[in-house]
Amino acid sequence: LNPPPPMIKESTLPITRNHSSALLFADISGFTKISVMMDVEPLSNAINSYFQMIVDVITSFGGDVLKFAGDAVLAEWKVSR
């Protein structure tokens, strides 16, 4: 391996680690259609309740939430080899 160029500090480079995991991607089917039919406050309350429920289930089974995007959630469970 070549050392990084002098203008780039080694500590700023991305660090990668390999591991096995199970991933979950979940989104609400028909959310766009639902969102145009509901007022903002009830819609916000509904999505927040959904996210709280799904996060509670994910974390109770040892998972980590990696990302929220719109009405979707991405979660990971690291697996021992």
Short mmCIF file of C-alpha atoms in Angstrom, two decimals:
data_model
loop_
_atom_site.label_atom_id
_atom_site.label_comp_id
_atom_site.label_asym_id
_atom_site.label_seq_id
_atom_site.Cartn_x
_atom_site.Cartn_y
_atom_site.Cartn_z
CA LEU A 1 0.00 0.00 0.00
CA ASN A 2 1.14 3.50 -0.77
CA PRO A 3 1.01 6.12 1.98
CA PRO A 4 -1.61 8.83 1.53
CA PRO A 5 -0.47 12.00 -0.24
CA PRO A 6 1.02 14.53 2.21
CA MET A 7 -1.94 16.92 1.85
CA ILE A 8 -4.36 14.26 3.17
CA LYS A 9 -4.10 13.33 6.81
CA GLU A 10 -4.40 9.61 7.39
CA SER A 11 -6.88 10.14 10.23
CA THR A 12 -9.36 11.80 7.84
CA LEU A 13 -9.51 8.84 5.47
CA PRO A 14 -12.61 6.61 5.67
CA ILE A 15 -12.16 3.49 7.73
CA THR A 16 -13.81 0.32 6.50
CA ARG A 17 -14.57 -2.85 8.39
CA ASN A 18 -16.07 -6.02 7.01
CA HIS A 19 -18.75 -7.88 8.93
CA SER A 20 -21.74 -10.10 8.24
CA SER A 21 -25.17 -8.73 8.95
CA ALA A 22 -28.86 -9.03 8.24
CA LEU A 23 -30.51 -5.91 6.84
CA LEU A 24 -34.10 -4.74 6.95
CA PHE A 25 -35.50 -2.11 4.62
CA ALA A 26 -39.12 -1.26 5.33
CA ASP A 27 -41.39 1.43 3.98
CA ILE A 28 -45.09 2.13 4.13
CA SER A 29 -46.89 0.84 1.06
CA GLY A 30 -48.98 3.59 -0.53
CA PHE A 31 -47.54 6.32 1.70
CA THR A 32 -47.54 8.96 -1.05
CA LYS A 33 -51.25 8.41 -1.72
CA ILE A 34 -52.00 8.45 2.01
CA SER A 35 -49.94 11.61 2.54
CA VAL A 36 -51.95 13.65 0.03
CA MET A 37 -55.24 12.57 1.63
CA MET A 38 -54.32 13.47 5.24
CA ASP A 39 -53.70 16.76 6.98
CA VAL A 40 -50.12 17.42 8.07
CA GLU A 41 -50.58 17.02 11.82
CA PRO A 42 -52.41 13.65 11.78
CA LEU A 43 -49.95 12.38 9.15
CA SER A 44 -46.99 13.49 11.26
CA ASN A 45 -48.48 11.83 14.34
CA ALA A 46 -49.08 8.60 12.41
CA ILE A 47 -45.56 8.41 10.95
CA ASN A 48 -43.98 9.25 14.30
CA SER A 49 -46.02 6.50 16.00
CA TYR A 50 -45.02 4.04 13.26
CA PHE A 51 -41.33 4.92 13.60
CA GLN A 52 -41.46 4.63 17.38
CA MET A 53 -43.05 1.20 17.13
CA ILE A 54 -40.64 -0.13 14.52
CA VAL A 55 -37.57 1.31 16.31
CA ASP A 56 -38.70 -0.31 19.56
CA VAL A 57 -39.02 -3.69 17.84
CA ILE A 58 -35.68 -3.35 16.01
CA THR A 59 -33.76 -2.40 19.14
CA SER A 60 -35.52 -4.98 21.33
CA PHE A 61 -34.11 -7.68 19.04
CA GLY A 62 -30.59 -6.21 19.10
CA GLY A 63 -30.75 -4.30 15.84
CA ASP A 64 -29.44 -0.86 14.98
CA VAL A 65 -31.34 1.72 12.97
CA LEU A 66 -28.99 2.96 10.27
CA LYS A 67 -31.16 5.46 8.44
CA PHE A 68 -34.58 7.00 8.02
CA ALA A 69 -35.58 8.25 4.58
CA GLY A 70 -39.08 9.63 4.14
CA ASP A 71 -41.37 6.82 5.28
CA ALA A 72 -38.61 4.20 5.12
CA VAL A 73 -36.23 2.76 7.69
CA LEU A 74 -33.01 0.81 7.22
CA ALA A 75 -31.87 -1.44 10.08
CA GLU A 76 -29.02 -3.86 10.65
CA TRP A 77 -28.35 -6.85 12.86
CA LYS A 78 -24.67 -7.84 12.97
CA VAL A 79 -24.18 -11.58 12.70
CA SER A 80 -21.36 -13.58 14.29
CA ARG A 81 -19.48 -15.82 11.89
#
